[in-house]
């Protein structure tokens, strides 16, 4: 990947060995797992928008809080959600010089928010910790095997982290025994202030669904004003911890009020509003991408079957086959 670090800042992070980097920002996509293997027809669309990085997202599944074991790398999962599938995706993307973040994620049955994952007994916490370590360390080993530039140790797990901080510090040490590249964690936009272990990682990772406009069709100008409420805090936080900020996810739906609560994806939002998606996306690029404290980000989200997804009737996050795709392409071309 292409973080902004250079010169003296590289020396600051020397405590964690890392793969060599190219100059520039991380212009990434979140490459969604699919049922089967991929080939060049699936990766060329990523190249065509000038992306230089991709997040690969194998999954683990938890039935419910009373069954805290994580099911992962199972023959019941889609190919792209498994270790074999993640490796095959990476090999195909590498053919186009795409840098890699491996970002294992949890799915709670019925789509419950992972940030609420919290056990009711010490026994269940211990079971969850053992299972989570097995899950994460398996993909840390894959990250080392494929020389992934970045490894993400978790995504939006605030209650787990708040209640078991000692476990997380120990887990990071275990990961570093296996993986020698850059580490991050994907904190929710309103969580990262409280995440306790940033100084043990290389990037402050944020799923960047910051509210920036209450308008039905937000203008670029209004979104930029909204970003001003967040930028000073982000800059100060980065400088305080001496770590760059990485948007482990960012993006907007093509829907009314997309910048008001960007994390929302419920089906009650039925409008289609491409101008809203265009303006909010352009404003994010204008607001943060050239800041020295900002390392780049991974667009949410990019599907494998490019020609069969997105489009003018789609109001979800994907930019594929929508006007916003050209905005992203033009911005990513700047490197």
PDB file of C-alpha atoms in Angstrom, residues 105-317:
ATOM      1  CA  UNK A 105     -14.636  -9.938  10.223  1.00  0.00           C
ATOM      2  CA  UNK A 106     -17.300 -11.435  12.458  1.00  0.00           C
ATOM      3  CA  UNK A 107     -20.939 -11.916  11.561  1.00  0.00           C
ATOM      4  CA  UNK A 108     -23.446 -12.370  14.357  1.00  0.00           C
ATOM      5  CA  UNK A 109     -26.538 -14.322  13.390  1.00  0.00           C
ATOM      6  CA  UNK A 110     -29.466 -12.056  12.407  1.00  0.00           C
ATOM      7  CA  UNK A 111     -27.003  -9.249  11.659  1.00  0.00           C
ATOM      8  CA  UNK A 112     -26.673  -7.994  15.242  1.00  0.00           C
ATOM      9  CA  UNK A 113     -24.123  -5.190  15.561  1.00  0.00           C
ATOM     10  CA  UNK A 114     -20.722  -6.614  16.479  1.00  0.00           C
ATOM     11  CA  UNK A 115     -20.017  -3.663  18.768  1.00  0.00           C
ATOM     12  CA  UNK A 116     -22.563  -5.107  21.218  1.00  0.00           C
ATOM     13  CA  UNK A 117     -20.832  -8.495  21.482  1.00  0.00           C
ATOM     14  CA  UNK A 118     -20.521  -9.042  25.219  1.00  0.00           C
ATOM     15  CA  UNK A 119     -20.456 -12.218  27.286  1.00  0.00           C
ATOM     16  CA  UNK A 120     -22.423 -12.787  30.512  1.00  0.00           C
ATOM     17  CA  UNK A 121     -19.932 -14.988  32.358  1.00  0.00           C
ATOM     18  CA  UNK A 122     -16.195 -15.446  32.762  1.00  0.00           C
ATOM     19  CA  UNK A 123     -16.514 -18.909  31.270  1.00  0.00           C
ATOM     20  CA  UNK A 124     -18.097 -17.548  28.105  1.00  0.00           C
ATOM     21  CA  UNK A 125     -15.526 -14.734  27.850  1.00  0.00           C
ATOM     22  CA  UNK A 126     -12.775 -17.352  28.001  1.00  0.00           C
ATOM     23  CA  UNK A 127     -14.467 -19.413  25.294  1.00  0.00           C
ATOM     24  CA  UNK A 128     -14.854 -16.366  23.067  1.00  0.00           C
ATOM     25  CA  UNK A 129     -11.249 -15.287  23.566  1.00  0.00           C
ATOM     26  CA  UNK A 130      -9.867 -18.702  22.685  1.00  0.00           C
ATOM     27  CA  UNK A 131     -12.059 -18.915  19.614  1.00  0.00           C
ATOM     28  CA  UNK A 132     -11.264 -15.379  18.482  1.00  0.00           C
ATOM     29  CA  UNK A 133      -7.527 -16.010  18.859  1.00  0.00           C
ATOM     30  CA  UNK A 134      -7.791 -19.150  16.743  1.00  0.00           C
ATOM     31  CA  UNK A 135      -9.669 -17.145  14.087  1.00  0.00           C
ATOM     32  CA  UNK A 136      -7.388 -14.109  14.008  1.00  0.00           C
ATOM     33  CA  UNK A 137      -4.069 -15.930  14.302  1.00  0.00           C
ATOM     34  CA  UNK A 138      -4.983 -18.182  11.384  1.00  0.00           C
ATOM     35  CA  UNK A 139      -5.364 -15.102   9.183  1.00  0.00           C
ATOM     36  CA  UNK A 140      -2.317 -13.406  10.680  1.00  0.00           C
ATOM     37  CA  UNK A 141      -0.372 -16.439   9.463  1.00  0.00           C
ATOM     38  CA  UNK A 142      -1.929 -16.033   6.011  1.00  0.00           C
ATOM     39  CA  UNK A 143      -1.020 -12.331   6.040  1.00  0.00           C
ATOM     40  CA  UNK A 144       2.600 -13.231   6.697  1.00  0.00           C
ATOM     41  CA  UNK A 145       2.535 -16.003   4.083  1.00  0.00           C
ATOM     42  CA  UNK A 146       1.333 -13.637   1.331  1.00  0.00           C
ATOM     43  CA  UNK A 147       3.279 -10.599   2.616  1.00  0.00           C
ATOM     44  CA  UNK A 148       0.102  -8.564   3.083  1.00  0.00           C
ATOM     45  CA  UNK A 149       0.969  -4.920   3.653  1.00  0.00           C
ATOM     46  CA  UNK A 150      -1.614  -4.485   6.425  1.00  0.00           C
ATOM     47  CA  UNK A 151      -3.429  -6.803   8.825  1.00  0.00           C
ATOM     48  CA  UNK A 152      -6.575  -5.690  10.663  1.00  0.00           C
ATOM     49  CA  UNK A 153      -6.983  -7.352  14.063  1.00  0.00           C
ATOM     50  CA  UNK A 154     -10.749  -6.786  14.365  1.00  0.00           C
ATOM     51  CA  UNK A 155     -13.721  -4.727  13.231  1.00  0.00           C
ATOM     52  CA  UNK A 156     -16.143  -2.733  15.428  1.00  0.00           C
ATOM     53  CA  UNK A 157     -15.826  -4.776  18.628  1.00  0.00           C
ATOM     54  CA  UNK A 158     -16.136  -2.029  21.241  1.00  0.00           C
ATOM     55  CA  UNK A 159     -17.754  -4.024  24.093  1.00  0.00           C
ATOM     56  CA  UNK A 160     -15.326  -6.914  23.609  1.00  0.00           C
ATOM     57  CA  UNK A 161     -12.403  -4.518  23.832  1.00  0.00           C
ATOM     58  CA  UNK A 162     -13.792  -2.431  26.696  1.00  0.00           C
ATOM     59  CA  UNK A 163     -14.460  -5.483  28.855  1.00  0.00           C
ATOM     60  CA  UNK A 164     -11.300  -7.463  28.045  1.00  0.00           C
ATOM     61  CA  UNK A 165      -8.426  -4.992  27.439  1.00  0.00           C
ATOM     62  CA  UNK A 166      -5.731  -7.336  28.775  1.00  0.00           C
ATOM     63  CA  UNK A 167      -6.761 -10.001  26.290  1.00  0.00           C
ATOM     64  CA  UNK A 168      -6.381  -7.586  23.378  1.00  0.00           C
ATOM     65  CA  UNK A 169      -2.902  -6.495  24.398  1.00  0.00           C
ATOM     66  CA  UNK A 170      -1.880 -10.127  24.687  1.00  0.00           C
ATOM     67  CA  UNK A 171      -3.459 -10.918  21.312  1.00  0.00           C
ATOM     68  CA  UNK A 172      -1.506  -8.118  19.628  1.00  0.00           C
ATOM     69  CA  UNK A 173       1.725  -9.551  21.038  1.00  0.00           C
ATOM     70  CA  UNK A 174       0.775 -13.003  19.717  1.00  0.00           C
ATOM     71  CA  UNK A 175       0.011 -11.548  16.282  1.00  0.00           C
ATOM     72  CA  UNK A 176       3.411  -9.830  16.168  1.00  0.00           C
ATOM     73  CA  UNK A 177       5.097 -13.201  16.753  1.00  0.00           C
ATOM     74  CA  UNK A 178       3.495 -14.378  13.504  1.00  0.00           C
ATOM     75  CA  UNK A 179       3.070 -11.334  11.276  1.00  0.00           C
ATOM     76  CA  UNK A 180       5.727  -8.709  10.534  1.00  0.00           C
ATOM     77  CA  UNK A 181       3.752  -6.135   8.545  1.00  0.00           C
ATOM     78  CA  UNK A 182       1.614  -3.160   9.540  1.00  0.00           C
ATOM     79  CA  UNK A 183      -1.255  -3.564  12.022  1.00  0.00           C
ATOM     80  CA  UNK A 184      -4.529  -1.732  12.481  1.00  0.00           C
ATOM     81  CA  UNK A 185      -7.960  -2.194  14.013  1.00  0.00           C
ATOM     82  CA  UNK A 186     -11.211  -1.037  12.363  1.00  0.00           C
ATOM     83  CA  UNK A 187     -12.948   1.067  15.015  1.00  0.00           C
ATOM     84  CA  UNK A 188     -16.404   2.453  14.440  1.00  0.00           C
ATOM     85  CA  UNK A 189     -16.454   6.215  13.802  1.00  0.00           C
ATOM     86  CA  UNK A 190     -17.721   6.960  17.321  1.00  0.00           C
ATOM     87  CA  UNK A 191     -15.585   4.276  19.024  1.00  0.00           C
ATOM     88  CA  UNK A 192     -12.003   5.047  18.090  1.00  0.00           C
ATOM     89  CA  UNK A 193     -11.508   7.723  20.778  1.00  0.00           C
ATOM     90  CA  UNK A 194     -11.854   5.022  23.443  1.00  0.00           C
ATOM     91  CA  UNK A 195      -9.831   2.235  21.819  1.00  0.00           C
ATOM     92  CA  UNK A 196      -6.967   1.630  24.280  1.00  0.00           C
ATOM     93  CA  UNK A 197      -4.244  -0.003  22.192  1.00  0.00           C
ATOM     94  CA  UNK A 198      -3.501   2.353  19.279  1.00  0.00           C
ATOM     95  CA  UNK A 199       0.134   2.814  20.341  1.00  0.00           C
ATOM     96  CA  UNK A 200       0.602  -0.957  19.908  1.00  0.00           C
ATOM     97  CA  UNK A 201      -0.510  -0.700  16.261  1.00  0.00           C
ATOM     98  CA  UNK A 202       0.699   1.212  13.184  1.00  0.00           C
ATOM     99  CA  UNK A 203      -2.506   2.861  11.981  1.00  0.00           C
ATOM    100  CA  UNK A 204      -5.515   4.337  13.762  1.00  0.00           C
ATOM    101  CA  UNK A 205      -8.175   2.518  11.754  1.00  0.00           C
ATOM    102  CA  UNK A 206     -11.641   4.079  11.497  1.00  0.00           C
ATOM    103  CA  UNK A 207     -14.805   2.941   9.742  1.00  0.00           C
ATOM    104  CA  UNK A 208     -15.521   6.512   8.712  1.00  0.00           C
ATOM    105  CA  UNK A 209     -19.295   6.915   8.770  1.00  0.00           C
ATOM    106  CA  UNK A 210     -19.146  10.400  10.258  1.00  0.00           C
ATOM    107  CA  UNK A 211     -22.370  12.445   9.980  1.00  0.00           C
ATOM    108  CA  UNK A 212     -21.575  15.533   7.910  1.00  0.00           C
ATOM    109  CA  UNK A 213     -24.872  16.896   6.498  1.00  0.00           C
ATOM    110  CA  UNK A 214     -28.593  16.824   7.330  1.00  0.00           C
ATOM    111  CA  UNK A 215     -29.623  17.726   3.786  1.00  0.00           C
ATOM    112  CA  UNK A 216     -31.774  15.392   1.673  1.00  0.00           C
ATOM    113  CA  UNK A 217     -29.373  15.985  -1.197  1.00  0.00           C
ATOM    114  CA  UNK A 218     -26.238  17.214   0.531  1.00  0.00           C
ATOM    115  CA  UNK A 219     -24.091  19.684  -1.350  1.00  0.00           C
ATOM    116  CA  UNK A 220     -20.319  19.411  -1.447  1.00  0.00           C
ATOM    117  CA  UNK A 221     -20.134  22.695   0.454  1.00  0.00           C
ATOM    118  CA  UNK A 222     -22.433  21.520   3.239  1.00  0.00           C
ATOM    119  CA  UNK A 223     -20.525  18.256   3.626  1.00  0.00           C
ATOM    120  CA  UNK A 224     -17.233  20.148   3.805  1.00  0.00           C
ATOM    121  CA  UNK A 225     -18.669  22.259   6.621  1.00  0.00           C
ATOM    122  CA  UNK A 226     -19.700  19.035   8.335  1.00  0.00           C
ATOM    123  CA  UNK A 227     -16.205  17.602   8.014  1.00  0.00           C
ATOM    124  CA  UNK A 228     -14.762  20.635   9.783  1.00  0.00           C
ATOM    125  CA  UNK A 229     -16.472  19.413  12.962  1.00  0.00           C
ATOM    126  CA  UNK A 230     -14.457  16.199  12.791  1.00  0.00           C
ATOM    127  CA  UNK A 231     -11.140  17.123  11.165  1.00  0.00           C
ATOM    128  CA  UNK A 232      -9.553  18.992  14.041  1.00  0.00           C
ATOM    129  CA  UNK A 233     -10.258  16.109  16.393  1.00  0.00           C
ATOM    130  CA  UNK A 234      -8.861  13.578  13.943  1.00  0.00           C
ATOM    131  CA  UNK A 235      -5.742  15.647  13.361  1.00  0.00           C
ATOM    132  CA  UNK A 236      -5.175  16.167  17.080  1.00  0.00           C
ATOM    133  CA  UNK A 237      -5.740  12.487  17.850  1.00  0.00           C
ATOM    134  CA  UNK A 238      -3.275  11.445  15.154  1.00  0.00           C
ATOM    135  CA  UNK A 239      -0.651  13.874  16.410  1.00  0.00           C
ATOM    136  CA  UNK A 240      -1.148  12.902  20.058  1.00  0.00           C
ATOM    137  CA  UNK A 241      -0.610   9.205  19.335  1.00  0.00           C
ATOM    138  CA  UNK A 242       1.948   9.754  16.566  1.00  0.00           C
ATOM    139  CA  UNK A 243       0.012   7.443  14.267  1.00  0.00           C
ATOM    140  CA  UNK A 244      -1.599   8.129  10.876  1.00  0.00           C
ATOM    141  CA  UNK A 245      -5.330   7.660  10.454  1.00  0.00           C
ATOM    142  CA  UNK A 246      -6.547   5.053   7.976  1.00  0.00           C
ATOM    143  CA  UNK A 247     -10.189   4.828   6.916  1.00  0.00           C
ATOM    144  CA  UNK A 248     -10.628   1.049   7.091  1.00  0.00           C
ATOM    145  CA  UNK A 249     -14.060   1.676   5.552  1.00  0.00           C
ATOM    146  CA  UNK A 250     -15.611   4.735   3.968  1.00  0.00           C
ATOM    147  CA  UNK A 251     -18.504   5.343   1.609  1.00  0.00           C
ATOM    148  CA  UNK A 252     -22.076   6.524   1.141  1.00  0.00           C
ATOM    149  CA  UNK A 253     -25.278   5.005  -0.174  1.00  0.00           C
ATOM    150  CA  UNK A 254     -26.919   6.509  -3.270  1.00  0.00           C
ATOM    151  CA  UNK A 255     -29.932   7.494  -1.188  1.00  0.00           C
ATOM    152  CA  UNK A 256     -31.602  10.581   0.305  1.00  0.00           C
ATOM    153  CA  UNK A 257     -29.910  11.928   3.460  1.00  0.00           C
ATOM    154  CA  UNK A 258     -26.881   9.739   2.810  1.00  0.00           C
ATOM    155  CA  UNK A 259     -24.514  11.996   4.759  1.00  0.00           C
ATOM    156  CA  UNK A 260     -26.792  12.357   7.806  1.00  0.00           C
ATOM    157  CA  UNK A 261     -26.319   8.833   9.156  1.00  0.00           C
ATOM    158  CA  UNK A 262     -23.951   7.199   6.651  1.00  0.00           C
ATOM    159  CA  UNK A 263     -23.879   3.895   8.531  1.00  0.00           C
ATOM    160  CA  UNK A 264     -27.564   3.203   7.892  1.00  0.00           C
ATOM    161  CA  UNK A 265     -28.477   0.470   5.429  1.00  0.00           C
ATOM    162  CA  UNK A 266     -31.999  -0.515   6.495  1.00  0.00           C
ATOM    163  CA  UNK A 267     -34.540  -1.295   3.796  1.00  0.00           C
ATOM    164  CA  UNK A 268     -36.870   1.510   4.842  1.00  0.00           C
ATOM    165  CA  UNK A 269     -34.561   3.840   2.901  1.00  0.00           C
ATOM    166  CA  UNK A 270     -35.981   3.260  -0.572  1.00  0.00           C
ATOM    167  CA  UNK A 271     -35.088   6.420  -2.481  1.00  0.00           C
ATOM    168  CA  UNK A 272     -32.367   6.548  -5.135  1.00  0.00           C
ATOM    169  CA  UNK A 273     -30.224   9.686  -5.075  1.00  0.00           C
ATOM    170  CA  UNK A 274     -26.979   9.564  -7.024  1.00  0.00           C
ATOM    171  CA  UNK A 275     -26.280  13.255  -6.609  1.00  0.00           C
ATOM    172  CA  UNK A 276     -26.241  12.786  -2.849  1.00  0.00           C
ATOM    173  CA  UNK A 277     -23.703   9.957  -3.137  1.00  0.00           C
ATOM    174  CA  UNK A 278     -21.602  11.943  -5.609  1.00  0.00           C
ATOM    175  CA  UNK A 279     -21.439  15.061  -3.460  1.00  0.00           C
ATOM    176  CA  UNK A 280     -20.764  13.297  -0.177  1.00  0.00           C
ATOM    177  CA  UNK A 281     -17.977  11.223  -1.729  1.00  0.00           C
ATOM    178  CA  UNK A 282     -16.321  14.209  -3.409  1.00  0.00           C
ATOM    179  CA  UNK A 283     -16.477  16.169  -0.161  1.00  0.00           C
ATOM    180  CA  UNK A 284     -14.772  13.360   1.758  1.00  0.00           C
ATOM    181  CA  UNK A 285     -11.959  13.327  -0.791  1.00  0.00           C
ATOM    182  CA  UNK A 286     -11.652  17.118  -0.665  1.00  0.00           C
ATOM    183  CA  UNK A 287     -11.780  17.244   3.123  1.00  0.00           C
ATOM    184  CA  UNK A 288      -9.238  14.658   4.237  1.00  0.00           C
ATOM    185  CA  UNK A 289      -7.346  12.900   1.456  1.00  0.00           C
ATOM    186  CA  UNK A 290      -4.498  15.385   1.188  1.00  0.00           C
ATOM    187  CA  UNK A 291      -4.030  15.853   4.925  1.00  0.00           C
ATOM    188  CA  UNK A 292      -0.611  14.806   6.235  1.00  0.00           C
ATOM    189  CA  UNK A 293      -2.158  12.821   9.086  1.00  0.00           C
ATOM    190  CA  UNK A 294      -4.295  10.778   6.682  1.00  0.00           C
ATOM    191  CA  UNK A 295      -2.989   7.539   5.150  1.00  0.00           C
ATOM    192  CA  UNK A 296      -5.885   6.714   2.812  1.00  0.00           C
ATOM    193  CA  UNK A 297      -8.844   4.369   2.900  1.00  0.00           C
ATOM    194  CA  UNK A 298     -10.851   1.442   1.579  1.00  0.00           C
ATOM    195  CA  UNK A 299     -14.109   2.147  -0.244  1.00  0.00           C
ATOM    196  CA  UNK A 300     -17.167   0.265   1.047  1.00  0.00           C
ATOM    197  CA  UNK A 301     -17.883  -1.842  -0.911  1.00  0.00           C
ATOM    198  CA  UNK A 302     -16.755  -3.494  -4.156  1.00  0.00           C
ATOM    199  CA  UNK A 303     -18.346  -6.693  -5.450  1.00  0.00           C
ATOM    200  CA  UNK A 304     -16.634  -9.353  -7.547  1.00  0.00           C
ATOM    201  CA  UNK A 305     -19.222  -9.549 -10.352  1.00  0.00           C
ATOM    202  CA  UNK A 306     -18.760  -5.954 -11.466  1.00  0.00           C
ATOM    203  CA  UNK A 307     -21.097  -5.960 -14.457  1.00  0.00           C
ATOM    204  CA  UNK A 308     -23.960  -7.514 -12.480  1.00  0.00           C
ATOM    205  CA  UNK A 309     -24.055  -5.161  -9.491  1.00  0.00           C
ATOM    206  CA  UNK A 310     -24.867  -1.562  -8.672  1.00  0.00           C
ATOM    207  CA  UNK A 311     -26.356   0.486 -11.478  1.00  0.00           C
ATOM    208  CA  UNK A 312     -28.732   3.410 -11.679  1.00  0.00           C
ATOM    209  CA  UNK A 313     -31.582   1.714  -9.781  1.00  0.00           C
ATOM    210  CA  UNK A 314     -29.365   0.612  -6.894  1.00  0.00           C
ATOM    211  CA  UNK A 315     -29.339   2.701  -3.707  1.00  0.00           C
ATOM    212  CA  UNK A 316     -26.783   0.731  -1.693  1.00  0.00           C
ATOM    213  CA  UNK A 317     -23.169   1.583  -0.840  1.00  0.00           C
TER     214      UNK A 317
END
